PDB file of C-alpha atoms in Angstrom:
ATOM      1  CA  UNK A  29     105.092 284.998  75.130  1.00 43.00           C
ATOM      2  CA  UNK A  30     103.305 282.533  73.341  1.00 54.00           C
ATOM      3  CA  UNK A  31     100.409 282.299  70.239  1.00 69.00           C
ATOM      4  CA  UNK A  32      97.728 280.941  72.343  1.00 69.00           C
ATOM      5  CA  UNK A  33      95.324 283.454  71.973  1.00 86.00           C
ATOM      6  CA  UNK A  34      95.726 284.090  68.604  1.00 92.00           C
ATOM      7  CA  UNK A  35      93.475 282.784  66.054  1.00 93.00           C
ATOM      8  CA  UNK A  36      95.002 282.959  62.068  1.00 95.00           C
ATOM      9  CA  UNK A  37      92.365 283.589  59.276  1.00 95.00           C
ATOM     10  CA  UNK A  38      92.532 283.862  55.801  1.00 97.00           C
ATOM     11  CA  UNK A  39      90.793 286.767  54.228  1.00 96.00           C
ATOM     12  CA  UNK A  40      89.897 290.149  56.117  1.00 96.00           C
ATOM     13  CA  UNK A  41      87.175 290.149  58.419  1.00 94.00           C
ATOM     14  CA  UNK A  42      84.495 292.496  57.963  1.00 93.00           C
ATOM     15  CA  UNK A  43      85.046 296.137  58.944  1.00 95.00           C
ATOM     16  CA  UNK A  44      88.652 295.355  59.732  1.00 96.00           C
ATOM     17  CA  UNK A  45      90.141 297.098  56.183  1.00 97.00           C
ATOM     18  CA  UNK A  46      91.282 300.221  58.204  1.00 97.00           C
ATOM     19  CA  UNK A  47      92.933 298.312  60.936  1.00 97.00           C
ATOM     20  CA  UNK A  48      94.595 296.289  57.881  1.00 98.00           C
ATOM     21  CA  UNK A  49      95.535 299.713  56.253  1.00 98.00           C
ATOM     22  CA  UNK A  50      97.030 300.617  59.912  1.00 98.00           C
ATOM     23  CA  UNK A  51      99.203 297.808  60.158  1.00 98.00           C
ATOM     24  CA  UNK A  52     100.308 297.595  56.422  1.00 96.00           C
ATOM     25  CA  UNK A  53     101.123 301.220  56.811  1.00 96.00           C
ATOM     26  CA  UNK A  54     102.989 301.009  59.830  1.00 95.00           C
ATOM     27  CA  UNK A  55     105.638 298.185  58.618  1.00 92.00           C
ATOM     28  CA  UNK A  56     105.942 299.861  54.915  1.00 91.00           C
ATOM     29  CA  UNK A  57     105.953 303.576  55.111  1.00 90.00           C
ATOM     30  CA  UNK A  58     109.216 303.929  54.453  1.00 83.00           C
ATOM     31  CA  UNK A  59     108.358 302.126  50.753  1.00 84.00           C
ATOM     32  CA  UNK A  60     105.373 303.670  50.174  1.00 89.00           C
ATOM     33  CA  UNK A  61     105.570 307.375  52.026  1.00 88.00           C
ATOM     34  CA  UNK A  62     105.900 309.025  48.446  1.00 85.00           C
ATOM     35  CA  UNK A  63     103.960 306.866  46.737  1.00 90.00           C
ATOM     36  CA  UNK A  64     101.253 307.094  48.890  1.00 94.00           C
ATOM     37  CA  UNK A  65     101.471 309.414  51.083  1.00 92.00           C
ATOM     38  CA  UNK A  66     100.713 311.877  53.774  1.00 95.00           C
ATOM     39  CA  UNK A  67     100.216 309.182  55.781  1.00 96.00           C
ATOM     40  CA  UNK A  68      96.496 309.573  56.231  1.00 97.00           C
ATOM     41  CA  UNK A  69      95.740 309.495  52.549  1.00 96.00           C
ATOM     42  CA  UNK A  70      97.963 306.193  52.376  1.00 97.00           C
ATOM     43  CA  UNK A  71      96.172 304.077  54.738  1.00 97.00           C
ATOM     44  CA  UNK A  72      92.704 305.115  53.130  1.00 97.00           C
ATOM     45  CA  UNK A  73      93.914 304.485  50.066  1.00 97.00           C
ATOM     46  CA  UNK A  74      94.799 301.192  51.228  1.00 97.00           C
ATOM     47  CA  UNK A  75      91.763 300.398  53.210  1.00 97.00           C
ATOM     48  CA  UNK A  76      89.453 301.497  50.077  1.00 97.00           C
ATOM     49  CA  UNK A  77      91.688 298.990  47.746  1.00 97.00           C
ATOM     50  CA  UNK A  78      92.111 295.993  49.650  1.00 96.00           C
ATOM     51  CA  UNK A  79      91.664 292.494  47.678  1.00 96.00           C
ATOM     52  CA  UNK A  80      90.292 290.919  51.207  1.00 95.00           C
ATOM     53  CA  UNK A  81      90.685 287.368  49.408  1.00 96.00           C
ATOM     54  CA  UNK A  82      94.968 288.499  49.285  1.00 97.00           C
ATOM     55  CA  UNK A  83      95.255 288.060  53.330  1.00 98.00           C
ATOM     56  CA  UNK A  84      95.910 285.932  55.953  1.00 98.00           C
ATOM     57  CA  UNK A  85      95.350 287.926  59.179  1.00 97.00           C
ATOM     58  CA  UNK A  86      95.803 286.939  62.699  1.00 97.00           C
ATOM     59  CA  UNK A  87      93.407 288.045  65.961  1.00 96.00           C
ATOM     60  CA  UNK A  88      94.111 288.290  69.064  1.00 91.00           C
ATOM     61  CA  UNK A  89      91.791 287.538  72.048  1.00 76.00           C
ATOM     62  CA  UNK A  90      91.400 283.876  70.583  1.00 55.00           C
ATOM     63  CA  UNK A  91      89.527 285.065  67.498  1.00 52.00           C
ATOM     64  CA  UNK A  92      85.412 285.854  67.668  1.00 55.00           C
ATOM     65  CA  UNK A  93      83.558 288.504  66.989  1.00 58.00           C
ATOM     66  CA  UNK A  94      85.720 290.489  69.489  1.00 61.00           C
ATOM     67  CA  UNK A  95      89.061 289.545  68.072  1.00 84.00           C
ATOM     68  CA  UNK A  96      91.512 292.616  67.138  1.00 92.00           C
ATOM     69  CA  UNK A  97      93.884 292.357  63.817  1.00 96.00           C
ATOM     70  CA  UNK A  98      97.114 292.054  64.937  1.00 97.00           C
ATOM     71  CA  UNK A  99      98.986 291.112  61.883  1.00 97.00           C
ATOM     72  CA  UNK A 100      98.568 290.425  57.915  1.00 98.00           C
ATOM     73  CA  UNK A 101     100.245 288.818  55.247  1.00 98.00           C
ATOM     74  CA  UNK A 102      99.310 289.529  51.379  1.00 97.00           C
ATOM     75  CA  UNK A 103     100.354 287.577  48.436  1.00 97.00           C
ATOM     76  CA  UNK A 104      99.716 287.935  45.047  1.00 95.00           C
ATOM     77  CA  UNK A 105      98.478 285.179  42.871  1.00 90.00           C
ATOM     78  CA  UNK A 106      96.855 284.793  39.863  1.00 86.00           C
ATOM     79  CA  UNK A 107      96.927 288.325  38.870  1.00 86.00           C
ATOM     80  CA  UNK A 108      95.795 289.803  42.233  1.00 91.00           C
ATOM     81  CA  UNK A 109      97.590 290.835  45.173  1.00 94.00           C
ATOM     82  CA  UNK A 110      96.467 292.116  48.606  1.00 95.00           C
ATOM     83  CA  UNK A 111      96.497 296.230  47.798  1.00 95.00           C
ATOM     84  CA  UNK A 112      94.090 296.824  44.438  1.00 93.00           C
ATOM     85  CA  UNK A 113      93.556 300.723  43.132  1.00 93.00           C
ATOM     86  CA  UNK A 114      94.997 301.054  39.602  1.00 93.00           C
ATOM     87  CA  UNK A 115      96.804 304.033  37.691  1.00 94.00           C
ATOM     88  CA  UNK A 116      93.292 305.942  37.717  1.00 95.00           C
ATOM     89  CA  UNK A 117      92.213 305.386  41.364  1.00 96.00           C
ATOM     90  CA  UNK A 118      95.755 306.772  42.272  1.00 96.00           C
ATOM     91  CA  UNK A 119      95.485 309.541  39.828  1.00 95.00           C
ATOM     92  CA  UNK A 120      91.517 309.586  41.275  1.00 95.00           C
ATOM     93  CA  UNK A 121      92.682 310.317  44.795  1.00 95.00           C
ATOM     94  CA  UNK A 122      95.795 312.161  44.514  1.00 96.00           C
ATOM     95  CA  UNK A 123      95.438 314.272  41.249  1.00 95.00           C
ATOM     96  CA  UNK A 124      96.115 314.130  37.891  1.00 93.00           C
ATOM     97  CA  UNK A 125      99.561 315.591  37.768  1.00 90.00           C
ATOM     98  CA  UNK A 126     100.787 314.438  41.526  1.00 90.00           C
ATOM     99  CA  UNK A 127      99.123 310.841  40.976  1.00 93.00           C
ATOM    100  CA  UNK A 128     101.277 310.223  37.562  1.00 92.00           C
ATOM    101  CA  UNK A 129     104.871 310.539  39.697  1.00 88.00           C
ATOM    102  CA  UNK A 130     102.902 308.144  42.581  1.00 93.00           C
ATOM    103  CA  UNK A 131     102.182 305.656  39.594  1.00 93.00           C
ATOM    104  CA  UNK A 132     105.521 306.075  38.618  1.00 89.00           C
ATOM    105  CA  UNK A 133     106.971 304.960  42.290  1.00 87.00           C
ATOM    106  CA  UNK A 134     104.083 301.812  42.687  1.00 89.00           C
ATOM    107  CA  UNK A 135     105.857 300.145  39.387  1.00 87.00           C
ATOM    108  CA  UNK A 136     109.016 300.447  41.273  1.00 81.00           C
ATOM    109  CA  UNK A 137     107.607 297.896  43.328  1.00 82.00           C
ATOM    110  CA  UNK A 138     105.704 295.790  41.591  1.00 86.00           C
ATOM    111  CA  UNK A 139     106.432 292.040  41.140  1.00 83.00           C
ATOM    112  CA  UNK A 140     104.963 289.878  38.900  1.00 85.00           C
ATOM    113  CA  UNK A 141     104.467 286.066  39.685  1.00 88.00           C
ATOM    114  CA  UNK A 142     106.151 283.502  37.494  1.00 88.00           C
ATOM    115  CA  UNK A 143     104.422 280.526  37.070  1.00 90.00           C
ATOM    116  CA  UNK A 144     103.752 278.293  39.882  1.00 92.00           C
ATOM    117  CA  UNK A 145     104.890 280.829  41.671  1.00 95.00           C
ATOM    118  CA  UNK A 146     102.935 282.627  44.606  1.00 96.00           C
ATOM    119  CA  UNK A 147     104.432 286.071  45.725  1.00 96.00           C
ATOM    120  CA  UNK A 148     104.662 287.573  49.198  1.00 96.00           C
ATOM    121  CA  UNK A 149     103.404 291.293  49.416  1.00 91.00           C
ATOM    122  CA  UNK A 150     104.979 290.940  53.219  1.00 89.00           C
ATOM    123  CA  UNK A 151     103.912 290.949  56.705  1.00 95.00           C
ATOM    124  CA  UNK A 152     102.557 293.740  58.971  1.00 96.00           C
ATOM    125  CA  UNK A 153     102.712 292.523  63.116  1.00 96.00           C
ATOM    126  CA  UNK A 154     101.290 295.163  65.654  1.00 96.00           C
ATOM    127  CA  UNK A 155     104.899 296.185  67.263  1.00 94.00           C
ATOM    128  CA  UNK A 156     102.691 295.265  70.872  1.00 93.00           C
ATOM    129  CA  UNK A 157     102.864 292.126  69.676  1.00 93.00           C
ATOM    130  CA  UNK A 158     105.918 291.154  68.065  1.00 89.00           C
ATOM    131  CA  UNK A 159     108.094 288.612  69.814  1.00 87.00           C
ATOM    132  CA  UNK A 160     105.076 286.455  69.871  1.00 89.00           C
ATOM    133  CA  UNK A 161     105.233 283.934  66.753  1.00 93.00           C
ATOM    134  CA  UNK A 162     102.792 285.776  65.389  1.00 96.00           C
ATOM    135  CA  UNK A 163     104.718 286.580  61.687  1.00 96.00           C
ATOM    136  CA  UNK A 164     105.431 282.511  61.605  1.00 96.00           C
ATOM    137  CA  UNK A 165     101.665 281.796  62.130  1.00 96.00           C
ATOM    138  CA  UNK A 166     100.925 283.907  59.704  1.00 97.00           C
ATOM    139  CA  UNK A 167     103.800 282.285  56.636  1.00 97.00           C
ATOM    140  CA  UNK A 168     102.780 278.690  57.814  1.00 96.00           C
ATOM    141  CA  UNK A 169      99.110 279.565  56.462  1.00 97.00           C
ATOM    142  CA  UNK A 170     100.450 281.334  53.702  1.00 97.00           C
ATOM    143  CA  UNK A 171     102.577 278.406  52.433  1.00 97.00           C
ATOM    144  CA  UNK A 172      99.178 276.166  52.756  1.00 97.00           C
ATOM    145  CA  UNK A 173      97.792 278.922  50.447  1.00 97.00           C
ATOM    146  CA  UNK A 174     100.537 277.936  48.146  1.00 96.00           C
ATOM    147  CA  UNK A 175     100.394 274.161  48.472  1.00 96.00           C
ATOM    148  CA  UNK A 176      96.156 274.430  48.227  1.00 95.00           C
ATOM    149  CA  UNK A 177      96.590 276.679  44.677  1.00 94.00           C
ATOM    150  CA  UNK A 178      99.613 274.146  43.624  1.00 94.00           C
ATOM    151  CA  UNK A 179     102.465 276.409  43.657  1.00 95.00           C
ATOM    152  CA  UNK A 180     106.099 275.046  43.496  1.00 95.00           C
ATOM    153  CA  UNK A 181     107.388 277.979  45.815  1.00 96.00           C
ATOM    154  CA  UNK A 182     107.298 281.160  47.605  1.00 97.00           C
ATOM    155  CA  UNK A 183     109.126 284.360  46.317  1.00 96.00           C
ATOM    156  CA  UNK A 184     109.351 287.491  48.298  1.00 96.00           C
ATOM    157  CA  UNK A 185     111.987 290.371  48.644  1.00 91.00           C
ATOM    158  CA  UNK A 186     112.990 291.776  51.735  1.00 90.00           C
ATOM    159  CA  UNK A 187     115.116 295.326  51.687  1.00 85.00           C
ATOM    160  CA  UNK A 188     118.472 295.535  53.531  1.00 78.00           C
ATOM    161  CA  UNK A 189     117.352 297.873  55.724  1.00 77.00           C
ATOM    162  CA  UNK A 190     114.646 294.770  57.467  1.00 83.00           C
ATOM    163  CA  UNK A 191     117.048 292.649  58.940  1.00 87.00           C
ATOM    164  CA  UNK A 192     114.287 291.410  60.991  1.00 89.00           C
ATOM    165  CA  UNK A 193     112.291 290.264  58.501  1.00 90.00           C
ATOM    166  CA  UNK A 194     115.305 288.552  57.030  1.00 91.00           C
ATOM    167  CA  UNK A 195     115.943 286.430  59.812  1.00 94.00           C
ATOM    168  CA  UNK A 196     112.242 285.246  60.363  1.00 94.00           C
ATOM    169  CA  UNK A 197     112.090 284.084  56.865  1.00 95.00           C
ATOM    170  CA  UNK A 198     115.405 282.398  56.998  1.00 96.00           C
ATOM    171  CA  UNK A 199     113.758 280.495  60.328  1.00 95.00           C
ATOM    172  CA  UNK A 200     110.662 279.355  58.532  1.00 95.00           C
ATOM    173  CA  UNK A 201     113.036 277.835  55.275  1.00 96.00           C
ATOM    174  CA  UNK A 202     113.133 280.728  52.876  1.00 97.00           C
ATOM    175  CA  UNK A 203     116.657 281.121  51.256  1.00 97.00           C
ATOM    176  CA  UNK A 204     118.672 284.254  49.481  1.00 96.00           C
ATOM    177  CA  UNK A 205     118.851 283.622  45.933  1.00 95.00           C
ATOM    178  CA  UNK A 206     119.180 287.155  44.812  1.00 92.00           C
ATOM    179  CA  UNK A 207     120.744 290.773  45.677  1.00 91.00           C
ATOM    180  CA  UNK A 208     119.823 293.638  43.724  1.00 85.00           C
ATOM    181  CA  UNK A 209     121.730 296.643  45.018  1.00 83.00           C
ATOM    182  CA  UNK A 210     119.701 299.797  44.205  1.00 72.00           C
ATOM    183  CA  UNK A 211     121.291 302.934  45.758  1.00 68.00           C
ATOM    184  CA  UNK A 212     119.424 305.260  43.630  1.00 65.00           C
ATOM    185  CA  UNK A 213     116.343 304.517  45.308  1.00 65.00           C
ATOM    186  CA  UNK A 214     117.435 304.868  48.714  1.00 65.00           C
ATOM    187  CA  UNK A 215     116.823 308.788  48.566  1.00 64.00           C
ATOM    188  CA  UNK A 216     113.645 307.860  47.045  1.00 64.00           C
ATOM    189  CA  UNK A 217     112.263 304.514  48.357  1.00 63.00           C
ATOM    190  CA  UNK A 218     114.065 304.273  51.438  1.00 67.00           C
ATOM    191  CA  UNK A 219     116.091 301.193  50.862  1.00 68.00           C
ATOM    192  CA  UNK A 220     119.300 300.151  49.318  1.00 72.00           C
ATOM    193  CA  UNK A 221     119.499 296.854  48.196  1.00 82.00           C
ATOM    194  CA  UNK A 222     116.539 294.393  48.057  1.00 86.00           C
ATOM    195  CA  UNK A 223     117.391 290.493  48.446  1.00 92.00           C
ATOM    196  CA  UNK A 224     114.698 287.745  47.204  1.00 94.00           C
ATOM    197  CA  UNK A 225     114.504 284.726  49.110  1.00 96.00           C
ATOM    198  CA  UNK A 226     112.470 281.470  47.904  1.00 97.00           C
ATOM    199  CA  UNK A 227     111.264 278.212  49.448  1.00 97.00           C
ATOM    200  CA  UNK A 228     110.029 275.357  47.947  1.00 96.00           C
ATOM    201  CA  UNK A 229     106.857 273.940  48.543  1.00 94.00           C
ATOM    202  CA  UNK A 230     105.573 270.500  47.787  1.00 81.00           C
ATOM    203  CA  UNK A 231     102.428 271.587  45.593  1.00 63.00           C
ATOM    204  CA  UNK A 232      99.423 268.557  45.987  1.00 61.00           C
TER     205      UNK A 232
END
């Protein structure tokens, strides 16, 4: 299988945010089923809060006005990352008392750039189309993201439970630095143990 027909973009295209919200969904659930969920009310959520400018997705079909999302990478820089809605929209859409738990469970997750520093939110690939390159498409244009905005390096965190992921960062130069072992969120967050992996980049 190859990348041939796939075009990468940076940004969302217009009318894709559902689509987005799908895919997002799909690869992080099992993170953000109890934050977020049923799984309906996730994805809108998602699709109503996207930061468009936070993506890099890739098409299929060559790219064009017929060109299907396939897969997505967010990052957060400078403040922003690729899913928006603050403590009020979630408390907005899923009630007062219900939304302060799921507010609760988002700062679980939240990471915070340091400086120079541009942060991975992760990649979503349509599981028809895995096996195709299409997650190292996706990191080369986010580490020109990085180099363009003059970041020294990428940080993400990938959970124990993704080997998957692991390995495709480890191909594209990203290295463990951390391992935070948290067992008490496995009953509620799904995973285990979450390891961060960097990668330098030579900023212009």
């Amino acid at each position: 299988m190859t990348t041939e027909s796939v075009e990468v973009r940076r940004g969302v295209p217009e009318g894709a945010a559902a689509r987005v919200a799908e895919l997002y969904w799909e690869a992080f659930a099992g993170k953000l089923g109890l934050a977020l969920g049923p799984p309906a009310a996730g994805r809108r959520f998602i699709a109503e809060h996207l930061h468009a400018d936070r993506a890099v997705t890739a098409l299929s079909g060559g790219g064009g006005e017929g060109g299907r999302v396939v897969g997505v990478a967010g990052y957060q820089l400078a403040g922003r990352g690729l899913v928006g809605g603050d403590a009020a929209a979630v408390r907005a859409q899923y009630g007062p008392v219900r939304g302060l738990y799921r507010v609760f469970l988002l700062a679980l997750l939240e990471r915070t750039p340091a400086r120079g520093e541009l942060v991975m939110d992760g990649i979503a690939v349509d599981p028809a189309e895995r096996s195709r390159g299409i997650g190292g498409l996706l990191l080369r244009e986010i580490e020109a993201i990085a180099v363009e905005q003059g970041c020294r390096r990428i940080r993400l965190d990938v959970v124990a439970e993704n080997p998957r992921a692991r390995e495709l960062y480890e191909r594209h130069g990203f290295r463990a630095v951390r391992v935070q072992r948290t067992p008490w969120l496995r009953d509620v967050l799904g995973f285990g143990a979450v390891t961060t992996m960097h990668k330098e980049v030579a900023a212009r």
